[in-house]
Short mmCIF file of C-alpha atoms and ligand atoms in Angstrom, two decimals:
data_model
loop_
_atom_site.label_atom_id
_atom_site.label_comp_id
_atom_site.label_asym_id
_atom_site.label_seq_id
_atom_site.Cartn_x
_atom_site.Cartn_y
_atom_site.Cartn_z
CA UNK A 203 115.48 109.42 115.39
CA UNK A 204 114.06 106.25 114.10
CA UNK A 205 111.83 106.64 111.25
CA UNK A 206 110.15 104.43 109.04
CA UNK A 207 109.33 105.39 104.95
CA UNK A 208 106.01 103.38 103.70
CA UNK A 209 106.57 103.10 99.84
CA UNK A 210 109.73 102.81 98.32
CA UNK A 211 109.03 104.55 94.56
CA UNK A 212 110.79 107.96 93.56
CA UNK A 213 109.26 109.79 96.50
CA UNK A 214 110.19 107.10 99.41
CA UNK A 215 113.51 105.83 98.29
CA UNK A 216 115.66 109.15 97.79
CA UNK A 217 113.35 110.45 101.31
CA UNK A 218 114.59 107.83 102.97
CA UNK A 219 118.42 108.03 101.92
CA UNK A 220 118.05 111.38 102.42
CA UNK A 221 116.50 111.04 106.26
CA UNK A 222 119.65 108.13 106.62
CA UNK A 223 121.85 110.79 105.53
CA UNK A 224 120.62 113.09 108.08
CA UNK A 225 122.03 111.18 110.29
CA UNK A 226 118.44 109.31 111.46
CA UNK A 227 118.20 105.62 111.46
CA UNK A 228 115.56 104.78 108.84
CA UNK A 229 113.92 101.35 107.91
CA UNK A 230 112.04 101.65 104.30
CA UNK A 231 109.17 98.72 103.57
CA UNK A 232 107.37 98.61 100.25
CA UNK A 233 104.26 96.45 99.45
CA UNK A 234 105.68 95.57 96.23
CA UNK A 235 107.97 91.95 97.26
CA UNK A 236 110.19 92.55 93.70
CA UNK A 237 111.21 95.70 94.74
CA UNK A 238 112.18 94.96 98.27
CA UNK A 239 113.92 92.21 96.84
CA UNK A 240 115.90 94.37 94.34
CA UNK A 241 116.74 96.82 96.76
CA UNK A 242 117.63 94.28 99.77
CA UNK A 243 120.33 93.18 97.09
CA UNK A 244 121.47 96.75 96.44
CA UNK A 245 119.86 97.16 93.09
CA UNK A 246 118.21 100.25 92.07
CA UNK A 247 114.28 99.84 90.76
CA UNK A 248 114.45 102.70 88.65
CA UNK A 249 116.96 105.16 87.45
CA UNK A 250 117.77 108.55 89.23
CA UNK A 251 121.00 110.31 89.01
CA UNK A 252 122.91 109.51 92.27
CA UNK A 253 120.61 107.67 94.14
CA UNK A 254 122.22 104.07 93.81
CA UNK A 255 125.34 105.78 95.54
CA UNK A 256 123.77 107.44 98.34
CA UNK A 257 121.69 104.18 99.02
CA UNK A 258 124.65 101.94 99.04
CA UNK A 259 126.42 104.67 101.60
CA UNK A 260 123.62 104.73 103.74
CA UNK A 261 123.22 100.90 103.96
CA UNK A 262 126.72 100.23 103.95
CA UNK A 263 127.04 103.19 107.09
CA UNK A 264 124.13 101.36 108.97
CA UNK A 265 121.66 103.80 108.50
CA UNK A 266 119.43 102.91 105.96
CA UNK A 267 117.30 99.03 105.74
CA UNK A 268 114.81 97.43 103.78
CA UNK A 269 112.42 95.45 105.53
CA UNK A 270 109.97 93.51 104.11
CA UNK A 271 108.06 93.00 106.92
CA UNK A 272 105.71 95.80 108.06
CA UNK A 273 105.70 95.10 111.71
CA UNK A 274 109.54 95.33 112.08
CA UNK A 275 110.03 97.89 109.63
CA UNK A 276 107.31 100.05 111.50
CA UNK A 277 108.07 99.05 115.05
CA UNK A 278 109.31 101.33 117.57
CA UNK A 279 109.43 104.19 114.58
CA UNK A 280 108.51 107.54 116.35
CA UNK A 281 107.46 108.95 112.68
CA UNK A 282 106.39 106.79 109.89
CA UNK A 283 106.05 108.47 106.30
CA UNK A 284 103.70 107.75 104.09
CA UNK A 285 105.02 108.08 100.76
CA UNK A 286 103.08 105.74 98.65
CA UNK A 287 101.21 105.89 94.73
CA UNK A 288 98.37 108.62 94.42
CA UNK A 289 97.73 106.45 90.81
CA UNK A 290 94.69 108.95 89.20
CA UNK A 291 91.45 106.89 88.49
CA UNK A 292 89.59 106.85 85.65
CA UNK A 293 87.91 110.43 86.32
CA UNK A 294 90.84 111.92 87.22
CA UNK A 295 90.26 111.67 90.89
CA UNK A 296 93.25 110.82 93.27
CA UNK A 297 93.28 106.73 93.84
CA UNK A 298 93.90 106.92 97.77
CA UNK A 299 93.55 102.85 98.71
CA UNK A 300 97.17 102.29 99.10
CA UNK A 301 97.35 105.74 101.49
CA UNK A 302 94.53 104.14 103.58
CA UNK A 303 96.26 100.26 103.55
CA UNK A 304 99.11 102.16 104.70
CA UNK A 305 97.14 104.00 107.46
CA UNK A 306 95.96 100.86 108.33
CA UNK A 307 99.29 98.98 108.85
CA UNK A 308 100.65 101.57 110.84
CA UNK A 309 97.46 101.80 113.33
CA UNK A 310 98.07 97.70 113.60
CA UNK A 311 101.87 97.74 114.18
CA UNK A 312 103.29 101.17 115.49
CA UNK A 313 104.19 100.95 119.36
CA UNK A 314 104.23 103.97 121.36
CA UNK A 315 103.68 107.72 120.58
CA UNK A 316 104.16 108.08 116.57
CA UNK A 317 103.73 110.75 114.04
CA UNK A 318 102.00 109.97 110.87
CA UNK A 319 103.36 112.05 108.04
CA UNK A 320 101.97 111.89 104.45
CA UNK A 321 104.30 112.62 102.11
CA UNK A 322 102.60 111.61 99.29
CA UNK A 323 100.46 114.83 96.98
CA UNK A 324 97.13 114.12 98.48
CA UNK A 325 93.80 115.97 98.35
CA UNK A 326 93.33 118.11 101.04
CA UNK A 327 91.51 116.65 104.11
CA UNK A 328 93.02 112.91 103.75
CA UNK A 329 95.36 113.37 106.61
CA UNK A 330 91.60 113.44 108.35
CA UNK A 331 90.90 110.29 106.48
CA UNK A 332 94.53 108.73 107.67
CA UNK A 333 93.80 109.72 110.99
CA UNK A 334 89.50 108.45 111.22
CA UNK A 335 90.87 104.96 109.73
CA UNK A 336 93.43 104.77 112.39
CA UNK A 337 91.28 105.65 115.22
CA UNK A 338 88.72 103.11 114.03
CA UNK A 339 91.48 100.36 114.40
CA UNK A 340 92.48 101.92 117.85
CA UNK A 341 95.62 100.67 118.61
CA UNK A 342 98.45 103.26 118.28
CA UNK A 343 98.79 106.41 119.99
CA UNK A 344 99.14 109.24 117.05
CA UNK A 345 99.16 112.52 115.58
CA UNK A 346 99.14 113.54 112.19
CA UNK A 347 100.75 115.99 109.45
CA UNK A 348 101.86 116.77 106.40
CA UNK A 349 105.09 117.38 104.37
CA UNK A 350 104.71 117.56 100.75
CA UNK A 351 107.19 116.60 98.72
CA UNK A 352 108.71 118.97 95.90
CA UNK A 353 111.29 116.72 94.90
CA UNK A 354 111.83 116.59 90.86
CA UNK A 355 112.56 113.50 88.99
CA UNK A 356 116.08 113.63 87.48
CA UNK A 357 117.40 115.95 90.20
CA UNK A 358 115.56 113.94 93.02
CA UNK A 359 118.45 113.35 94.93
CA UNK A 360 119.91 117.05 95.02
CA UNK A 361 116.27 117.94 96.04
CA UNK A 362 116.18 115.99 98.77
CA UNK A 363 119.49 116.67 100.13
CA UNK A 364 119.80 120.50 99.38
CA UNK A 365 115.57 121.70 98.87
CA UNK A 366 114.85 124.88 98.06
CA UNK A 367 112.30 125.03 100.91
CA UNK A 368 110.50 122.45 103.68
CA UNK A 369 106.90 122.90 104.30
CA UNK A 370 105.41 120.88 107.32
CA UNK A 371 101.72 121.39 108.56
CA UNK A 372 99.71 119.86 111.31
CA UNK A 373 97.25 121.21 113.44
CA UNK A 374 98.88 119.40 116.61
CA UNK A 375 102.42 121.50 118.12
CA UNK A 376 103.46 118.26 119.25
CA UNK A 377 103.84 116.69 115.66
CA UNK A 378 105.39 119.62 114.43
CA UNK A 379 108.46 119.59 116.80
CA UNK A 380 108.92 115.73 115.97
CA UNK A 381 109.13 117.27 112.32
CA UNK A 382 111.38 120.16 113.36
CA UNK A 383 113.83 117.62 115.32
CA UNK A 384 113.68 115.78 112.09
CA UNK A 385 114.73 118.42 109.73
CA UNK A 386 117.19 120.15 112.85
CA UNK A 387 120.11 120.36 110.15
CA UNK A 388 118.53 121.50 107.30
CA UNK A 389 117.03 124.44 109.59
CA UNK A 390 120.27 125.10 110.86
CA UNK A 391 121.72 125.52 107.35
CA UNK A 392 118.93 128.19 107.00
CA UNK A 393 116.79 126.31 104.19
CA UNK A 394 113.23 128.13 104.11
CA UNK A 395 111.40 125.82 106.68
CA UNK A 396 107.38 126.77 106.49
CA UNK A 397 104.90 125.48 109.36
CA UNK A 398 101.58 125.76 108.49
CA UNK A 399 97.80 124.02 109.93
CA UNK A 400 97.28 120.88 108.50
CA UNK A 401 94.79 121.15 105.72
CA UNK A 402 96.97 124.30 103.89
CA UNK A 403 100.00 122.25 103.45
CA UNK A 404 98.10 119.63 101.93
CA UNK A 405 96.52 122.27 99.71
CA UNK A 406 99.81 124.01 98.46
CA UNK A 407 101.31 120.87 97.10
CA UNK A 408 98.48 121.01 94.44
CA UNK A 409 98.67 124.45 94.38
CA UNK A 410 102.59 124.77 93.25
CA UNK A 411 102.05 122.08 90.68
CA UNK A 412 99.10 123.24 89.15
CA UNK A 413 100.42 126.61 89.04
CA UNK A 414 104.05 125.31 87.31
CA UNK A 415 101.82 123.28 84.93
CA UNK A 416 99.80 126.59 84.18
CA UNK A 417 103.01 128.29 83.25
CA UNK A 418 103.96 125.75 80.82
CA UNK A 419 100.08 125.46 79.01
CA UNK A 420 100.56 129.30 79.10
CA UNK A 421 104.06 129.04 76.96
CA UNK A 422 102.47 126.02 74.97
CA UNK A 423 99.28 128.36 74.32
CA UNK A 424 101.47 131.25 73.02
CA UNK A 425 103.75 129.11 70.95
CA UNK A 426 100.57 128.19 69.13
CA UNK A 427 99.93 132.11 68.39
CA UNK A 428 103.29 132.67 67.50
CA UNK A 429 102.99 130.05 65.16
CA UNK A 430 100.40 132.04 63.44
CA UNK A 431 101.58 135.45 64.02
CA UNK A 432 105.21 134.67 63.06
CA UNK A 433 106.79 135.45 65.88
CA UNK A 434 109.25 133.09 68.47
CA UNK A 435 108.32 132.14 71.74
CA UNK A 436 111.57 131.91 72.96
CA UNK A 437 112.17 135.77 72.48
CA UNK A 438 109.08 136.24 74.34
CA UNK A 439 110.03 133.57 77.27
CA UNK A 440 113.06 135.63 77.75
CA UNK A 441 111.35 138.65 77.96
CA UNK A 442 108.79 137.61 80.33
CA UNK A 443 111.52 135.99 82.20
CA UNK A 444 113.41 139.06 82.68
CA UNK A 445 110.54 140.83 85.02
CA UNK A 446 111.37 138.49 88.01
CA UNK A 447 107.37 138.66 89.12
CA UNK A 448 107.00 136.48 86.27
CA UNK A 449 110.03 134.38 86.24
CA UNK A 450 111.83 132.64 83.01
CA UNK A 451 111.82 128.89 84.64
CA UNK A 452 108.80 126.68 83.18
CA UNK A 453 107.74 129.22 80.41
CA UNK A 454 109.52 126.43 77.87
CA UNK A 455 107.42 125.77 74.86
CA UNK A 456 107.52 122.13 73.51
CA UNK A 457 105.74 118.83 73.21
CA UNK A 458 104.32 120.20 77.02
CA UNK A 459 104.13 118.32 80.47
CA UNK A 460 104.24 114.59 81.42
CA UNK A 461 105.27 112.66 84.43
CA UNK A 462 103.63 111.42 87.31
CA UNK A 463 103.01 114.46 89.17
CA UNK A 464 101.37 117.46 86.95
CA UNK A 465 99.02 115.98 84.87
CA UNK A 466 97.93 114.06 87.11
CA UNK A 467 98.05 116.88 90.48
CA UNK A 468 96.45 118.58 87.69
CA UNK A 469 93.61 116.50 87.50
CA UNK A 470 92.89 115.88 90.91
CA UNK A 471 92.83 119.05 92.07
CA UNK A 472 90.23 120.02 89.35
CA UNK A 473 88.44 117.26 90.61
CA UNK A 474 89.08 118.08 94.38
CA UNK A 475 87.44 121.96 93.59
CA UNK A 476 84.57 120.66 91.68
CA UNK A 477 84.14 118.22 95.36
CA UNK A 478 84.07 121.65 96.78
CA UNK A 479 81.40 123.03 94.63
CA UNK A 480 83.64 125.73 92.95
CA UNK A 481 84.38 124.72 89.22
CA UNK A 482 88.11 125.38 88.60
CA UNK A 483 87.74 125.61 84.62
CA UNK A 484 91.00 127.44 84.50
CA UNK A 485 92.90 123.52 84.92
CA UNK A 486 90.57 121.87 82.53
CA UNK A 487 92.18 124.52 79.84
CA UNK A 488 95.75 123.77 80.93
CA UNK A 489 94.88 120.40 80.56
CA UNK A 490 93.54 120.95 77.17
CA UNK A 491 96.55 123.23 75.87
CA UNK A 492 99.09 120.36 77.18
CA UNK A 493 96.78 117.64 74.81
CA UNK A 494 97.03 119.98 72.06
CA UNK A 495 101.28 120.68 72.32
CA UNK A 496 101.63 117.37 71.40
CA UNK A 497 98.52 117.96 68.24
CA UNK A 498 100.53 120.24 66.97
CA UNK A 499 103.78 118.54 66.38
CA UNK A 500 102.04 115.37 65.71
CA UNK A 501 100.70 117.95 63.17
CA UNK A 502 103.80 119.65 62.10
CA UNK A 503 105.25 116.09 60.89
CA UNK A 504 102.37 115.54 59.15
CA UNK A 505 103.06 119.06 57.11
CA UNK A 506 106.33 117.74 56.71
CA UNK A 507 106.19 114.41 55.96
CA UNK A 508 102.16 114.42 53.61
CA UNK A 509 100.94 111.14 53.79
CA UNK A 510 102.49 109.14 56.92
CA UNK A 511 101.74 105.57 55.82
CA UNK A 512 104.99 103.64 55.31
CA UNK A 513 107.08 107.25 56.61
CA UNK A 514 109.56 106.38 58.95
CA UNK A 515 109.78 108.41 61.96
CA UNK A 516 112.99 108.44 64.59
CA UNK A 517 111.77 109.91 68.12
CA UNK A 518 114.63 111.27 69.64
CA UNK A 519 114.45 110.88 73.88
CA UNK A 520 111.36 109.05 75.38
CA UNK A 521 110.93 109.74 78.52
CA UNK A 522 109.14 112.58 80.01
CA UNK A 523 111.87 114.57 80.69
CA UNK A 524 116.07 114.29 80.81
CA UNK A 525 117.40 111.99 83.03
CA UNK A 526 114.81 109.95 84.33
CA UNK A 527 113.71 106.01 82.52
CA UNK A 528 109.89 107.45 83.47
CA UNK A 529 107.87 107.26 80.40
CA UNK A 530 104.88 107.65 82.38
CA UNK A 531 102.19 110.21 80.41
CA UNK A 532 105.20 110.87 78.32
CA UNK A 533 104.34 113.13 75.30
CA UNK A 534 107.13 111.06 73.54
CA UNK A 535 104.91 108.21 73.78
CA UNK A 536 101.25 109.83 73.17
CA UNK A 537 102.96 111.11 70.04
CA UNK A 538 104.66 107.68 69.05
CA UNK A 539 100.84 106.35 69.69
CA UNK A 540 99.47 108.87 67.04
CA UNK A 541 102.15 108.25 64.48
CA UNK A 542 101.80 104.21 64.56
CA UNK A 543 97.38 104.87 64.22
CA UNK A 544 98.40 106.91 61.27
CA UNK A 545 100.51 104.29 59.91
CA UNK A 546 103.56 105.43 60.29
CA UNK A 547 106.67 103.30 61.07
CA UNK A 548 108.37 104.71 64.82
CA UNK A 549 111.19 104.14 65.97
CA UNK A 550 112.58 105.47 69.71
CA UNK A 551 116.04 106.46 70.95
CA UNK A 552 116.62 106.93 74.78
CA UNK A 553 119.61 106.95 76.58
CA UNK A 554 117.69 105.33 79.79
CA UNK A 555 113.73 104.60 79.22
CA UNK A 556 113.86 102.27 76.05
CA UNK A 557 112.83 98.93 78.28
CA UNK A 558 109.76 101.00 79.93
CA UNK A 559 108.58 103.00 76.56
CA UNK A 560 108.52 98.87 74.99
CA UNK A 561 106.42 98.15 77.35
CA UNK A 562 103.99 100.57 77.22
CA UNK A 563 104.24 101.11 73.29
CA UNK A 564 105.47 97.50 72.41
CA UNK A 565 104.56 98.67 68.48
CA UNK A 566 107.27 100.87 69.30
CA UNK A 567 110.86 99.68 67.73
CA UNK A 568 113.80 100.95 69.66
CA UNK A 569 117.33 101.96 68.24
CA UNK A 570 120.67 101.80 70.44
CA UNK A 571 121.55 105.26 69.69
CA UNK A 572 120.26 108.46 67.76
CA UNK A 573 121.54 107.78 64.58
CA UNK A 574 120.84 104.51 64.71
CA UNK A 575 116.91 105.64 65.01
CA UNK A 576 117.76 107.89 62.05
CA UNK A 577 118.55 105.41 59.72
CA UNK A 578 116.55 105.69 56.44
CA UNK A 579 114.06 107.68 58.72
CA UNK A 580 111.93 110.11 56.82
CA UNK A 581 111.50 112.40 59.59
CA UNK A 582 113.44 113.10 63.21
CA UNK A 583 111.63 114.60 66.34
CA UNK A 584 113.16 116.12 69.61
CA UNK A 585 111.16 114.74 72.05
CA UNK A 586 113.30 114.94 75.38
CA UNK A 587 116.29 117.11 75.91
CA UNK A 588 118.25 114.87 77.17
CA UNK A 589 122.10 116.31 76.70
CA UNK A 590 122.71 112.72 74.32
CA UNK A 591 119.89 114.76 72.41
CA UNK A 592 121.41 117.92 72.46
CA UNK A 593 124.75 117.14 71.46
CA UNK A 594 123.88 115.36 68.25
CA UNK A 595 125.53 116.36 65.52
CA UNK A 596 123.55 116.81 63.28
CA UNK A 597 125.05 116.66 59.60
CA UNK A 598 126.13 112.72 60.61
CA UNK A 599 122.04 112.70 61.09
CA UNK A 600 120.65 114.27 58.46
CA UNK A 601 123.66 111.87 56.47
CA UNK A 602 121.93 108.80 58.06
CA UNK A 603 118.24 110.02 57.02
CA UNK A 604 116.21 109.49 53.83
CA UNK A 605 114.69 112.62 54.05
CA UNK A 606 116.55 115.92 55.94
CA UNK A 607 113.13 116.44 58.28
CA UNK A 608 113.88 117.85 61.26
CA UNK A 609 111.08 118.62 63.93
CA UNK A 610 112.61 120.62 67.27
CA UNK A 611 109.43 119.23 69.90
CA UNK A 612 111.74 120.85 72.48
CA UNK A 613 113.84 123.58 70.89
CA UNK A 614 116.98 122.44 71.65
CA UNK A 615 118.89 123.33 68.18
CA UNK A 616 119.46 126.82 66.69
CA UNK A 617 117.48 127.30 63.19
CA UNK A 618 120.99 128.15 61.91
CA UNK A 619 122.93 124.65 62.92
CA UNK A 620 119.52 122.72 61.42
CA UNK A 621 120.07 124.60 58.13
CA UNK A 622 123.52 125.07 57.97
CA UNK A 623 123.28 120.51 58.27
CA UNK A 624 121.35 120.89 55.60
CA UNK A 625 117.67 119.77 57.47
CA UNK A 626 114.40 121.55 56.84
CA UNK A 627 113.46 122.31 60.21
CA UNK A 628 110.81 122.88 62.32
CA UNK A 629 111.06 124.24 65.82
CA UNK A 630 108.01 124.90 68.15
CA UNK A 631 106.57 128.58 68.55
CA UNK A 632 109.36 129.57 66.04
CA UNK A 633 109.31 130.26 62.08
CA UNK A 634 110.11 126.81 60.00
CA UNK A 635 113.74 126.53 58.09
CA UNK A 636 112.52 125.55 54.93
CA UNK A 637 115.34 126.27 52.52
C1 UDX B 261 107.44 118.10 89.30
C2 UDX B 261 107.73 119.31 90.20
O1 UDX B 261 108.73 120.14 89.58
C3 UDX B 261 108.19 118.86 91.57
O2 UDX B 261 108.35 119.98 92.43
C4 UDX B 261 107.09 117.95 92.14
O3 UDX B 261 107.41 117.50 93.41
C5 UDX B 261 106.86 116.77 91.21
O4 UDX B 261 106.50 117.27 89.92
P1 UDX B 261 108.85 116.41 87.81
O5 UDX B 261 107.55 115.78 87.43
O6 UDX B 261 109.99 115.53 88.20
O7 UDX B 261 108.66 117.41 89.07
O8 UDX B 261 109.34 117.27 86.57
P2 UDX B 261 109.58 118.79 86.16
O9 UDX B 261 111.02 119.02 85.98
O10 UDX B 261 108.87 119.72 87.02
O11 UDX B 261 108.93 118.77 84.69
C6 UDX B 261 107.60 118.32 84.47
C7 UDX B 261 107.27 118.28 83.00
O12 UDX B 261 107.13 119.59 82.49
C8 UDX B 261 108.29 117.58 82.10
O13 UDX B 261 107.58 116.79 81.16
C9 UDX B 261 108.99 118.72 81.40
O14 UDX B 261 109.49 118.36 80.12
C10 UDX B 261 107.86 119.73 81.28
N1 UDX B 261 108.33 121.12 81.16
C11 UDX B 261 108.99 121.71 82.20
C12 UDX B 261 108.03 121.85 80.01
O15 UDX B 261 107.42 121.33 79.07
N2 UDX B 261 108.43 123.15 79.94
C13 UDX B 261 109.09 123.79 80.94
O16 UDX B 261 109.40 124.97 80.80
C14 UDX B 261 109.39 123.04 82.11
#
């Protein structure tokens, strides 16, 4: 089938690969010229574990294009996804212009029957929106649905090959057997494949994200008592995990949740209840909790450390999570930001996001490797788990180190290999090793 992708950031690129992969024939436009340009050459605008591969296949196989010209790249497609930013504004609330330009460009240039998908995690009722703005322009004969995305950054590529589950909605049969020709292999290999109306499939995108971000505040919010109490939070993860109703996955306590999808899904769907007239307090506290993981290890160095003026602090891993460069609402960086207004001296290792955390931190120094970040540091602080993190080793960083501070912001080390290197050292949710 031909298909077009509209946006061409983590969402549309490894959608579209995927789709080419599929076996469809799939043309990919992106408003932004510099990245049509860099991916037109076969260069990659951000990092993401196998993706560079599978594009170059694609292309190479004659599947896969980049067109930077919306009326070829949407022309003659008989479904065109949109899969473009959601950017929060100011008050939290979802920033939907570029879902409407892209709305707009379809209603000028599509020929024929077409189905307008939004992929992007939208408020529910903007496929409404998608479809009003295309029926004032009046050109193209549509229908419209929705298929939330669940990919995860890092592991983008395996998600969009091999998901755990589709979910398509539209209140139209007609769009939902383009969808279902569109998916035809990935039924036949028996993945999950949910059909819903229109307006719940929008909904459950910020439903499973709020939720997953709810688990984590709720692991974050007991660390903080077993802080207190003197207890571990991993012991009690693993316990909860073992009653499958609750699950282990997401109950990880740490420097909590960044990224570009839950705090700001997180956000917007607060927002989108409170539109509704029902006040969904219960986010606002997640929210809150997530704020204060990253307090209380911008505390615990502060307990470690005294005074921070003229401290040096290493930040081990600065992106939001392993294996992505995304430092986008990345606790790494909110801490680095309360370190430097405290007057401390910060310096970053990551194995892939150094060039983005510069730019948004440029008070930020950046090291080429972990214990080069240690050097003469008076303090060092998990921040990502990424496995260059994980596999430190640890007395050849404590040897590099003015002081043998070590803070765990995503308990990655056992309080026995911290001590046994000699560090004092301070995990999350979990007694100190002060000896
Ligand atoms: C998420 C959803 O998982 C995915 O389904 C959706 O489509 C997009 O949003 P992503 O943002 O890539 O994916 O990251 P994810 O792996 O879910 O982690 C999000 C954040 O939560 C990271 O900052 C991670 O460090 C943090 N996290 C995750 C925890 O702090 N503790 C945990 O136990 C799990």
């Amino acid at each position: 089938m031909q298909i077009c992708v509209l946006g061409t950031g983590h969402v549309g690129l490894v959608t579209a690969a995927a789709f080419a992969r599929f076996g469809h024939d799939v043309c990919a436009y992106d408003a932004d010229a510099r990245k049509m340009d860099l991916l037109q050459r076969g260069d990659m605008p951000f990092y993401e574990p196998g993706m560079e591969e599978l594009v170059h296949a694609e292309v190479a196989a004659g599947r896969l294009r980049f067109e930077p010209d919306p009326a070829v790249a949407i022309r003659g497609a008989e479904a065109v996804f949109i899969c473009v930013g959601t950017p929060p504004r100011a008050d939290g609330e979802a920033n939907l212009r570029a879902v409407e330009a892209a709305a707009t460009m379809v209603a000028e240039h599509a020929t024929g029957d077409v189905v307008v998908v939004e992929k992007s995690t939208v408020p529910a009722g903007t496929a409404e929106r998608v479809a009003a703005t295309m029926e004032r322009i009046g050109n193209a004969r549509f229908r419209v649905a929705s298929n939330p995305e669940f990919l995860r950054e890092g592991k983008a590529v395996q998600d969009a090959l091999h998901p755990d589950r589709l979910l398509v909605g539209s209140d139209v049969p007609d769009a939902l057997a383009v969808l279902r020709r569109i998916y035809a292999t990935q039924i036949e290999r028996g993945v999950p494949y949910i059909e819903t109306d229109l307006r719940s499939a929008e909904l459950a995108k910020h439903a499973c994200n709020a939720f997953l971000s709810m688990k984590i505040s709720y692991a974050n919010a007991l660390a903080r008592i077993c802080e207190r109490a003197d207890a571990d939070v991993t012991a009690i993860a693993d316990v909860m995990g073992s009653d499958p109703r609750i699950g282990r996955a997401f109950l990880d306590a740490g420097l909590g949740f960044g990224g570009y999808c839950f705090p700001k899904d997180v956000q917007a769907f607060e927002r989108f209840a409170k539109g509704l007239g029902y006040d969904f307090g219960l986010l606002r506290e997640v929210e809150r909790i997530n704020e204060e993981a990253v307090e209380a290890t911008f505390a615990r160095i502060k307990e470690a450390c005294w005074n921070l003026e003229s401290k040096r602090v290493a930040l081990l891993g600065l992106s939001f999570k392993p294996d992505t460069d995304d430092v986008r609402f990345a606790p790494a960086l909110k801490l680095a930001r309360l370190l430097l207004d405290a007057g401390a001296e910060v310096i970053g290792f990551d194995p892939q996001a150094e060039p983005n955390a510069k730019r948004e931190v440029p008070e930020l120094n950046v090291a080429p490797g972990p214990y080069d970040a240690a050097e003469g540091a008076h303090c060092a602080v998990v921040c990502t788990e990424w496995d260059q993190v994980r596999s430190i080793d640890l007395v050849r960083l404590r040897t590099a180190m003015a002081e043998p501070v070590l803070i765990d912001g995503r308990n990655v080390f056992t309080p026995e290999a911290a001590a046994s290197a000699g560090f004092r050292y301070y995990p999350t949710g979990r007694r100190p090793t002060l000896a």
